[in-house]
Amino acid sequence: MYINVDQMIEGEINNFIMVWSVATILFCYSYTIGKLIPKELEQPFNKPYLSTSVQDFWGRRWNIMVTRILHPTVYKPMVNASSHFIGRKWAPLPAVVATFTVSGLMHELIFYYIKREKKDTWEAWEPCWDSMCFFFIHGVCLALQIAYKKVFEPKRELLPRVVSCILTMVFVVSTGICLFVPALVRCGVFEKARTESIVFVQFVKNIYVQRGHSLHEG
């Protein structure tokens, strides 16, 4: 089986660029809206690059608003249901996996609606479940981390904080590039983000031009 190494490396570089391009666009949107609205908004992120574990990343730093939505709607009911079968101590494990599974299904549905276009303009959307696998893997890893803490009850972290941050980011980014980004590419998120960014920039420019004309005429 022949593998084109150059093409594979080029593809991974393009994926990396697209991931951070979308992240930059989302940050710019959030920052701009936050400055335009005079009220303090709830922070959706809390320095995710400082995460020391998968649990720290998903529980306290990444997409906090969604975490707060899924906790009472999926996690807590699953904990209550599982505690009747495996006890309160181990009930969080299937609850975590179930929560991430629901999150994966939500993303698959989101991609489906993003992909839907007018007839004969785009190819039919057929889920490959790679984003679902992304969330399922993270859910299993988080459940394993919780199980480890319950069994061994470590008094302190095994690795220095810097090393834990690096390993966590490597795991999140690598699984995201392999499993999450391809779904974004297939449903045309990057093309739509680029188009909408151009329209947004043009809209802001028009506002400033019109305001400049008004001040000049006044």
Coordinates of N, CA and C in Angstrom, one line a residue:
M1 N 0.8 -1.2 0.0 CA 0.0 0.0 0.0 C 0.9 1.2 0.0
Y2 N 0.7 2.1 -1.0 CA 1.6 3.3 -1.1 C 0.9 4.5 -0.4
I3 N 1.8 5.1 0.4 CA 1.3 6.3 1.2 C 2.1 7.5 0.8
N4 N 1.5 8.5 0.3 CA 2.1 9.7 -0.1 C 2.4 10.6 1.2
V5 N 3.6 10.5 1.6 CA 3.9 11.2 2.9 C 3.8 12.7 2.8
D6 N 4.2 13.3 1.6 CA 4.1 14.7 1.4 C 2.7 15.2 1.5
Q7 N 1.8 14.4 0.8 CA 0.4 14.8 0.8 C -0.2 14.7 2.1
M8 N 0.2 13.7 2.9 CA -0.3 13.5 4.3 C 0.1 14.6 5.2
I9 N 1.4 15.0 5.1 CA 1.9 16.1 5.9 C 1.2 17.4 5.5
E10 N 1.0 17.7 4.2 CA 0.3 18.9 3.7 C -1.1 18.9 4.2
G11 N -1.8 17.8 4.2 CA -3.1 17.7 4.7 C -3.2 18.0 6.2
E12 N -2.3 17.5 7.0 CA -2.3 17.8 8.4 C -2.0 19.3 8.7
I13 N -1.1 19.9 7.9 CA -0.8 21.3 8.1 C -2.0 22.1 7.8
N14 N -2.7 21.7 6.7 CA -3.9 22.5 6.3 C -5.0 22.3 7.4
N15 N -5.1 21.2 8.0 CA -6.1 21.0 9.1 C -5.7 21.8 10.3
F16 N -4.4 21.9 10.6 CA -4.0 22.7 11.7 C -4.3 24.2 11.5
I17 N -4.0 24.7 10.3 CA -4.3 26.1 9.9 C -5.8 26.4 10.0
M18 N -6.6 25.4 9.5 CA -8.1 25.7 9.5 C -8.6 25.7 10.9
V19 N -8.1 24.8 11.8 CA -8.6 24.8 13.2 C -8.3 26.1 13.9
W20 N -7.1 26.7 13.7 CA -6.8 27.9 14.4 C -7.4 29.1 13.7
S21 N -7.7 29.0 12.4 CA -8.4 30.1 11.7 C -9.8 30.2 12.2
V22 N -10.5 29.1 12.4 CA -11.9 29.2 12.9 C -11.8 29.7 14.3
A23 N -10.9 29.2 15.1 CA -10.8 29.6 16.5 C -10.5 31.1 16.6
T24 N -9.7 31.7 15.7 CA -9.4 33.1 15.7 C -10.7 33.9 15.3
I25 N -11.4 33.4 14.3 CA -12.6 34.0 13.8 C -13.6 34.1 15.0
L26 N -13.8 32.9 15.7 CA -14.8 32.9 16.8 C -14.3 33.8 17.9
F27 N -13.0 33.9 18.1 CA -12.5 34.8 19.2 C -12.8 36.3 18.8
C28 N -12.6 36.6 17.5 CA -12.8 38.0 17.1 C -14.3 38.4 17.2
Y29 N -15.2 37.4 16.8 CA -16.6 37.7 16.9 C -17.0 37.9 18.4
S30 N -16.5 37.0 19.2 CA -16.9 37.1 20.7 C -16.3 38.4 21.3
Y31 N -15.1 38.7 20.9 CA -14.5 39.9 21.5 C -15.2 41.2 21.1
T32 N -15.6 41.2 19.8 CA -16.3 42.4 19.2 C -17.6 42.6 19.8
I33 N -18.4 41.5 19.9 CA -19.7 41.6 20.5 C -19.6 41.9 22.0
G34 N -18.6 41.4 22.7 CA -18.5 41.7 24.1 C -18.2 43.2 24.3
K35 N -17.4 43.8 23.4 CA -17.1 45.2 23.5 C -18.3 46.1 23.1
L36 N -19.2 45.6 22.2 CA -20.3 46.4 21.8 C -21.4 46.4 22.8
I37 N -21.6 45.3 23.5 CA -22.7 45.2 24.5 C -22.1 45.7 25.9
P38 N -22.8 46.7 26.5 CA -22.3 47.3 27.7 C -22.4 46.5 29.0
K39 N -22.9 45.2 28.9 CA -23.1 44.4 30.0 C -22.0 43.3 30.0
E40 N -21.7 42.8 31.2 CA -20.7 41.7 31.3 C -21.4 40.4 30.9
L41 N -20.8 39.7 30.0 CA -21.4 38.4 29.5 C -20.7 37.3 30.2
E42 N -21.4 36.2 30.3 CA -20.9 34.9 30.9 C -19.8 34.4 30.0
Q43 N -18.6 34.1 30.5 CA -17.5 33.7 29.8 C -17.7 32.2 29.3
P44 N -17.7 32.0 28.0 CA -17.8 30.6 27.5 C -16.5 29.7 27.7
F45 N -15.4 30.4 27.8 CA -14.1 29.7 27.9 C -13.3 30.3 29.1
N46 N -12.5 29.5 29.7 CA -11.6 29.9 30.8 C -10.2 29.4 30.6
K47 N -9.5 30.0 29.7 CA -8.1 29.7 29.4 C -7.9 28.2 29.2
P48 N -8.5 27.6 28.2 CA -8.4 26.1 28.0 C -7.0 25.6 27.8
Y49 N -6.1 26.5 27.3 CA -4.8 26.1 27.0 C -4.0 25.8 28.3
L50 N -4.6 26.2 29.5 CA -4.0 25.9 30.8 C -4.5 24.6 31.4
S51 N -5.3 23.8 30.7 CA -5.9 22.6 31.2 C -4.9 21.6 31.6
T52 N -5.0 21.0 32.7 CA -4.0 20.0 33.2 C -4.5 18.6 33.0
S53 N -5.8 18.4 32.5 CA -6.3 17.1 32.3 C -7.5 17.2 31.4
V54 N -8.0 16.1 31.0 CA -9.3 16.1 30.2 C -10.4 16.6 31.1
Q55 N -10.4 16.2 32.3 CA -11.5 16.6 33.2 C -11.5 18.1 33.4
D56 N -10.3 18.7 33.6 CA -10.1 20.1 33.7 C -10.6 20.8 32.5
F57 N -10.2 20.3 31.3 CA -10.5 20.9 30.0 C -12.0 21.0 29.8
W58 N -12.7 19.9 29.9 CA -14.2 19.8 29.7 C -15.0 20.3 30.8
G59 N -14.6 20.2 32.0 CA -15.4 20.5 33.2 C -15.3 22.0 33.6
R60 N -14.1 22.6 33.4 CA -14.0 24.0 33.9 C -13.5 25.0 32.9
R61 N -13.1 24.6 31.7 CA -12.4 25.6 30.9 C -13.0 25.7 29.5
W62 N -13.6 24.6 28.9 CA -14.0 24.7 27.5 C -15.5 24.6 27.4
N63 N -16.1 25.6 26.7 CA -17.5 25.6 26.4 C -18.3 25.4 27.7
I64 N -18.1 26.3 28.6 CA -18.7 26.2 30.0 C -20.2 26.2 29.9
M65 N -20.7 27.1 29.1 CA -22.2 27.2 29.0 C -22.9 25.9 28.6
V66 N -22.3 25.2 27.6 CA -22.8 23.9 27.3 C -22.7 22.8 28.4
T67 N -21.6 22.9 29.1 CA -21.4 22.0 30.2 C -22.4 22.2 31.3
R68 N -22.8 23.5 31.5 CA -23.8 23.8 32.5 C -25.2 23.3 32.0
I69 N -25.4 23.3 30.7 CA -26.7 22.8 30.2 C -26.8 21.3 30.3
L70 N -25.7 20.6 29.9 CA -25.7 19.1 29.9 C -25.7 18.5 31.3
H71 N -25.1 19.2 32.3 CA -25.0 18.7 33.6 C -26.3 18.4 34.2
P72 N -27.3 19.3 34.3 CA -28.6 18.9 34.9 C -29.5 18.1 34.0
T73 N -29.3 18.2 32.6 CA -30.2 17.5 31.7 C -29.8 16.1 31.4
V74 N -28.5 15.8 31.4 CA -28.1 14.4 31.1 C -27.3 13.8 32.2
Y75 N -26.3 14.5 32.7 CA -25.4 13.9 33.7 C -26.1 13.5 35.0
K76 N -26.8 14.5 35.6 CA -27.4 14.2 36.9 C -28.4 13.1 36.8
P77 N -29.4 13.1 35.8 CA -30.3 12.0 35.7 C -29.6 10.7 35.5
M78 N -28.5 10.6 34.7 CA -27.8 9.4 34.5 C -27.1 8.9 35.8
V79 N -26.6 9.8 36.6 CA -26.0 9.5 37.9 C -27.1 8.9 38.8
N80 N -28.3 9.5 38.8 CA -29.3 9.0 39.7 C -29.8 7.6 39.2
A81 N -29.9 7.4 37.9 CA -30.3 6.1 37.4 C -29.3 5.0 37.6
S82 N -28.0 5.4 37.4 CA -26.9 4.4 37.5 C -26.6 4.0 38.9
S83 N -26.9 4.9 39.8 CA -26.6 4.6 41.3 C -27.4 3.5 41.8
H84 N -28.6 3.2 41.2 CA -29.4 2.0 41.6 C -28.8 0.7 41.2
F85 N -27.9 0.7 40.2 CA -27.3 -0.6 39.7 C -25.8 -0.8 40.2
I86 N -25.1 0.3 40.2 CA -23.6 0.2 40.5 C -23.2 1.0 41.7
G87 N -24.1 1.7 42.3 CA -23.8 2.4 43.5 C -23.4 3.9 43.2
R88 N -23.5 4.7 44.2 CA -23.3 6.1 44.0 C -21.9 6.4 43.7
K89 N -20.9 5.6 44.2 CA -19.5 5.9 43.9 C -19.1 5.8 42.5
W90 N -19.7 4.8 41.8 CA -19.3 4.5 40.4 C -20.3 5.1 39.4
A91 N -21.4 5.6 39.9 CA -22.4 6.1 39.0 C -21.9 7.2 38.0
P92 N -21.0 8.1 38.4 CA -20.5 9.1 37.5 C -19.9 8.6 36.2
L93 N -19.4 7.4 36.2 CA -18.6 6.9 35.1 C -19.6 6.7 33.9
P94 N -20.7 5.9 33.9 CA -21.5 5.8 32.8 C -22.2 7.2 32.5
A95 N -22.4 8.0 33.5 CA -23.0 9.3 33.3 C -22.2 10.2 32.4
V96 N -20.9 10.1 32.7 CA -19.9 10.9 31.9 C -19.9 10.5 30.4
V97 N -19.9 9.1 30.2 CA -19.9 8.6 28.8 C -21.2 8.9 28.2
A98 N -22.3 8.8 28.9 CA -23.6 9.2 28.3 C -23.7 10.7 27.9
T99 N -23.1 11.5 28.7 CA -23.1 13.0 28.5 C -22.3 13.3 27.2
F100 N -21.2 12.7 27.1 CA -20.4 12.9 25.9 C -21.0 12.3 24.7
T101 N -21.7 11.2 24.8 CA -22.4 10.6 23.7 C -23.5 11.5 23.2
V102 N -24.3 12.1 24.1 CA -25.3 13.1 23.7 C -24.7 14.3 23.1
S103 N -23.6 14.7 23.6 CA -22.9 15.9 23.0 C -22.4 15.5 21.5
G104 N -21.9 14.3 21.3 CA -21.6 13.9 20.0 C -22.7 13.8 19.1
L105 N -23.9 13.3 19.5 CA -25.1 13.3 18.7 C -25.6 14.7 18.4
M106 N -25.4 15.6 19.3 CA -25.8 17.0 19.1 C -24.9 17.6 18.0
H107 N -23.7 17.4 18.0 CA -22.8 17.9 17.0 C -23.1 17.3 15.6
E108 N -23.4 16.0 15.6 CA -23.7 15.4 14.3 C -25.0 16.0 13.7
L109 N -25.9 16.3 14.6 CA -27.2 17.0 14.1 C -26.9 18.4 13.7
I110 N -26.0 19.1 14.4 CA -25.6 20.5 13.9 C -24.9 20.4 12.6
F111 N -24.0 19.5 12.4 CA -23.4 19.3 11.1 C -24.4 19.0 10.0
Y112 N -25.4 18.2 10.3 CA -26.4 17.9 9.3 C -27.2 19.1 8.9
Y113 N -27.5 20.0 9.8 CA -28.3 21.2 9.5 C -27.4 22.2 8.8
I114 N -26.1 22.2 9.1 CA -25.2 23.1 8.4 C -25.1 22.7 7.0
K115 N -25.0 21.4 6.8 CA -24.8 20.9 5.4 C -26.0 21.0 4.5
R116 N -27.2 21.0 5.1 CA -28.4 21.1 4.2 C -28.4 22.4 3.4
E117 N -28.5 22.2 2.1 CA -28.6 23.4 1.2 C -29.7 23.2 0.3
K118 N -29.9 24.1 -0.7 CA -30.9 23.9 -1.7 C -30.5 22.7 -2.6
K119 N -31.5 22.1 -3.2 CA -31.4 20.9 -3.9 C -30.4 21.1 -5.1
D120 N -29.5 20.1 -5.3 CA -28.6 20.0 -6.4 C -27.4 21.0 -6.2
T121 N -27.3 21.7 -5.1 CA -26.2 22.6 -4.9 C -25.1 22.0 -4.1
W122 N -25.4 21.0 -3.2 CA -24.3 20.3 -2.5 C -24.6 18.8 -2.5
E123 N -23.6 18.0 -2.3 CA -23.9 16.6 -2.3 C -24.6 16.2 -1.0
A124 N -25.3 15.1 -1.0 CA -26.1 14.7 0.2 C -25.2 14.5 1.4
W125 N -25.7 14.8 2.5 CA -24.9 14.7 3.8 C -25.1 13.3 4.3
E126 N -24.0 12.6 4.4 CA -24.0 11.2 5.0 C -23.1 11.2 6.2
P127 N -23.6 11.2 7.4 CA -22.7 11.2 8.6 C -21.7 10.0 8.6
C128 N -20.5 10.4 8.9 CA -19.4 9.4 9.1 C -19.1 9.1 10.5
W129 N -19.8 9.8 11.4 CA -19.7 9.6 12.9 C -18.3 9.8 13.5
D130 N -17.5 10.5 12.7 CA -16.1 10.8 13.3 C -16.2 11.8 14.5
S131 N -17.0 12.8 14.4 CA -17.2 13.7 15.5 C -17.8 13.0 16.7
M132 N -18.7 12.0 16.4 CA -19.3 11.2 17.5 C -18.2 10.4 18.2
C133 N -17.3 9.8 17.4 CA -16.2 9.1 18.0 C -15.3 10.0 18.8
F134 N -15.1 11.3 18.3 CA -14.3 12.2 19.1 C -14.8 12.4 20.5
F135 N -16.1 12.6 20.6 CA -16.7 12.9 21.9 C -16.7 11.6 22.8
F136 N -17.0 10.5 22.1 CA -17.0 9.2 22.8 C -15.7 8.9 23.4
I137 N -14.6 9.1 22.6 CA -13.2 8.8 23.1 C -12.9 9.7 24.3
H138 N -13.3 11.0 24.2 CA -13.0 11.9 25.3 C -13.8 11.6 26.5
G139 N -15.1 11.1 26.3 CA -15.9 10.7 27.5 C -15.3 9.5 28.2
V140 N -14.8 8.5 27.4 CA -14.2 7.3 28.0 C -12.9 7.7 28.7
C141 N -12.1 8.6 28.2 CA -10.9 9.0 28.8 C -11.2 9.7 30.1
L142 N -12.2 10.6 30.1 CA -12.6 11.3 31.3 C -13.1 10.3 32.4
A143 N -13.9 9.3 32.0 CA -14.4 8.3 32.9 C -13.2 7.5 33.5
L144 N -12.2 7.2 32.7 CA -11.1 6.5 33.2 C -10.3 7.3 34.2
Q145 N -10.2 8.6 33.9 CA -9.5 9.5 34.9 C -10.3 9.6 36.2
I146 N -11.6 9.7 36.1 CA -12.4 9.7 37.4 C -12.2 8.4 38.1
A147 N -12.3 7.2 37.4 CA -12.1 5.9 38.0 C -10.7 5.8 38.7
Y148 N -9.7 6.3 38.1 CA -8.3 6.3 38.6 C -8.3 7.1 40.0
K149 N -8.9 8.2 40.0 CA -8.9 9.0 41.2 C -9.7 8.3 42.3
K150 N -10.8 7.6 42.0 CA -11.6 7.0 43.0 C -10.9 5.7 43.5
V151 N -10.1 5.1 42.7 CA -9.4 3.8 43.2 C -8.2 4.2 44.0
F152 N -7.3 5.1 43.4 CA -6.0 5.3 44.0 C -6.0 6.5 44.9
E153 N -7.0 7.4 44.8 CA -7.1 8.6 45.6 C -5.7 9.3 45.8
P154 N -5.1 9.8 44.6 CA -3.8 10.4 44.7 C -3.8 11.7 45.5
K155 N -2.8 11.9 46.3 CA -2.7 13.1 47.2 C -2.2 14.3 46.4
R156 N -1.5 14.0 45.3 CA -1.0 15.1 44.5 C -0.9 14.6 43.0
E157 N -0.7 15.6 42.1 CA -0.6 15.2 40.7 C 0.7 14.5 40.4
L158 N 0.6 13.5 39.5 CA 1.8 12.7 39.2 C 2.8 13.4 38.4
L159 N 2.3 14.3 37.5 CA 3.2 15.1 36.6 C 3.2 16.6 37.0
P160 N 4.3 17.3 36.7 CA 4.3 18.7 36.8 C 3.2 19.4 36.0
R161 N 2.8 20.5 36.4 CA 1.6 21.2 35.8 C 1.9 21.5 34.3
V162 N 3.2 21.9 34.0 CA 3.5 22.3 32.6 C 3.4 21.0 31.8
V163 N 3.9 19.9 32.2 CA 3.9 18.7 31.5 C 2.4 18.2 31.2
S164 N 1.6 18.3 32.3 CA 0.2 18.0 32.2 C -0.5 18.8 31.2
C165 N -0.2 20.1 31.1 CA -0.9 21.0 30.2 C -0.5 20.7 28.7
I166 N 0.8 20.4 28.5 CA 1.3 20.0 27.2 C 0.6 18.7 26.7
L167 N 0.6 17.7 27.6 CA 0.0 16.4 27.2 C -1.5 16.5 26.9
T168 N -2.2 17.3 27.7 CA -3.6 17.5 27.5 C -3.9 18.2 26.2
M169 N -3.1 19.3 25.9 CA -3.3 20.0 24.6 C -3.0 19.1 23.4
V170 N -1.9 18.3 23.6 CA -1.5 17.4 22.5 C -2.7 16.4 22.2
F171 N -3.3 15.8 23.3 CA -4.4 14.9 23.1 C -5.6 15.5 22.5
V172 N -6.0 16.7 23.0 CA -7.2 17.4 22.5 C -7.0 17.8 21.1
V173 N -5.9 18.4 20.7 CA -5.6 18.9 19.4 C -5.5 17.8 18.4
S174 N -4.8 16.7 18.8 CA -4.5 15.6 17.8 C -5.9 14.9 17.6
T175 N -6.6 14.6 18.6 CA -7.9 13.9 18.3 C -8.9 14.8 17.6
G176 N -8.8 16.1 17.9 CA -9.7 17.1 17.1 C -9.3 17.2 15.7
I177 N -8.0 17.2 15.3 CA -7.6 17.2 13.9 C -8.0 15.9 13.2
C178 N -7.9 14.8 13.9 CA -8.1 13.5 13.2 C -9.6 13.2 13.1
L179 N -10.4 13.6 14.1 CA -11.8 13.2 14.1 C -12.8 14.3 14.0
F180 N -12.5 15.5 14.5 CA -13.5 16.6 14.5 C -13.4 17.5 13.3
V181 N -12.2 17.8 12.9 CA -12.0 18.7 11.7 C -12.5 18.2 10.4
P182 N -12.3 16.9 10.1 CA -12.9 16.4 8.9 C -14.4 16.6 8.7
A183 N -15.1 16.5 9.8 CA -16.6 16.8 9.8 C -16.9 18.2 9.4
L184 N -16.1 19.1 10.0 CA -16.2 20.5 9.7 C -15.9 20.8 8.2
V185 N -14.9 20.1 7.7 CA -14.5 20.3 6.3 C -15.6 19.8 5.4
R186 N -16.2 18.6 5.7 CA -17.2 18.1 4.8 C -18.5 18.9 4.7
C187 N -18.8 19.6 5.8 CA -20.1 20.4 5.8 C -19.8 21.8 5.4
G188 N -18.6 22.1 5.0 CA -18.3 23.5 4.5 C -18.2 24.6 5.5
V189 N -17.9 24.3 6.7 CA -17.8 25.3 7.8 C -16.8 26.4 7.4
F190 N -15.6 26.0 7.0 CA -14.6 26.9 6.8 C -14.9 27.9 5.6
E191 N -15.5 27.3 4.5 CA -15.9 28.2 3.4 C -17.0 29.2 3.9
K192 N -17.9 28.7 4.7 CA -19.0 29.6 5.1 C -18.4 30.6 6.1
A193 N -17.5 30.2 7.0 CA -16.9 31.1 7.9 C -16.2 32.2 7.2
R194 N -15.4 31.9 6.1 CA -14.7 32.8 5.4 C -15.6 33.8 4.7
T195 N -16.7 33.3 4.1 CA -17.7 34.1 3.4 C -18.4 35.1 4.3
E196 N -18.8 34.5 5.5 CA -19.5 35.4 6.4 C -18.6 36.4 7.1
S197 N -17.3 36.1 7.2 CA -16.3 37.0 7.8 C -16.1 38.2 6.8
I198 N -16.1 37.9 5.5 CA -15.9 39.0 4.5 C -17.2 39.9 4.5
V199 N -18.3 39.2 4.6 CA -19.6 40.0 4.7 C -19.6 40.9 5.9
F200 N -19.2 40.3 7.1 CA -19.2 41.1 8.3 C -18.2 42.3 8.3
V201 N -17.0 42.0 7.7 CA -16.1 43.1 7.6 C -16.6 44.2 6.7
Q202 N -17.2 43.8 5.6 CA -17.8 44.8 4.7 C -18.9 45.6 5.3
F203 N -19.7 44.9 6.1 CA -20.8 45.6 6.9 C -20.3 46.6 7.8
V204 N -19.2 46.3 8.6 CA -18.6 47.2 9.5 C -18.0 48.4 8.8
K205 N -17.4 48.1 7.6 CA -16.8 49.2 6.8 C -17.8 50.2 6.3
N206 N -19.0 49.6 5.9 CA -20.1 50.5 5.4 C -20.6 51.4 6.5
I207 N -20.7 50.8 7.7 CA -21.2 51.6 8.8 C -20.3 52.8 9.1
Y208 N -19.0 52.6 9.1 CA -18.0 53.6 9.3 C -18.0 54.6 8.2
V209 N -18.2 54.2 6.9 CA -18.2 55.1 5.8 C -19.4 56.0 5.9
Q210 N -20.6 55.4 6.2 CA -21.8 56.2 6.3 C -21.7 57.1 7.4
R211 N -21.2 56.7 8.5 CA -21.0 57.6 9.7 C -20.1 58.8 9.3
G212 N -19.0 58.5 8.6 CA -18.1 59.5 8.1 C -18.8 60.5 7.2
H213 N -19.6 60.0 6.3 CA -20.3 60.9 5.4 C -21.3 61.8 6.2
S214 N -22.0 61.2 7.2 CA -22.9 62.0 8.0 C -22.2 63.1 8.8
L215 N -21.0 62.8 9.4 CA -20.3 63.8 10.1 C -19.8 64.9 9.2
H216 N -19.4 64.5 8.0 CA -18.8 65.4 7.0 C -20.0 66.4 6.5
E217 N -21.2 65.8 6.3 CA -22.2 66.7 5.8 C -22.8 67.6 6.9
G218 N -22.7 67.0 8.2 CA -23.2 67.8 9.3 C -22.2 69.0 9.7

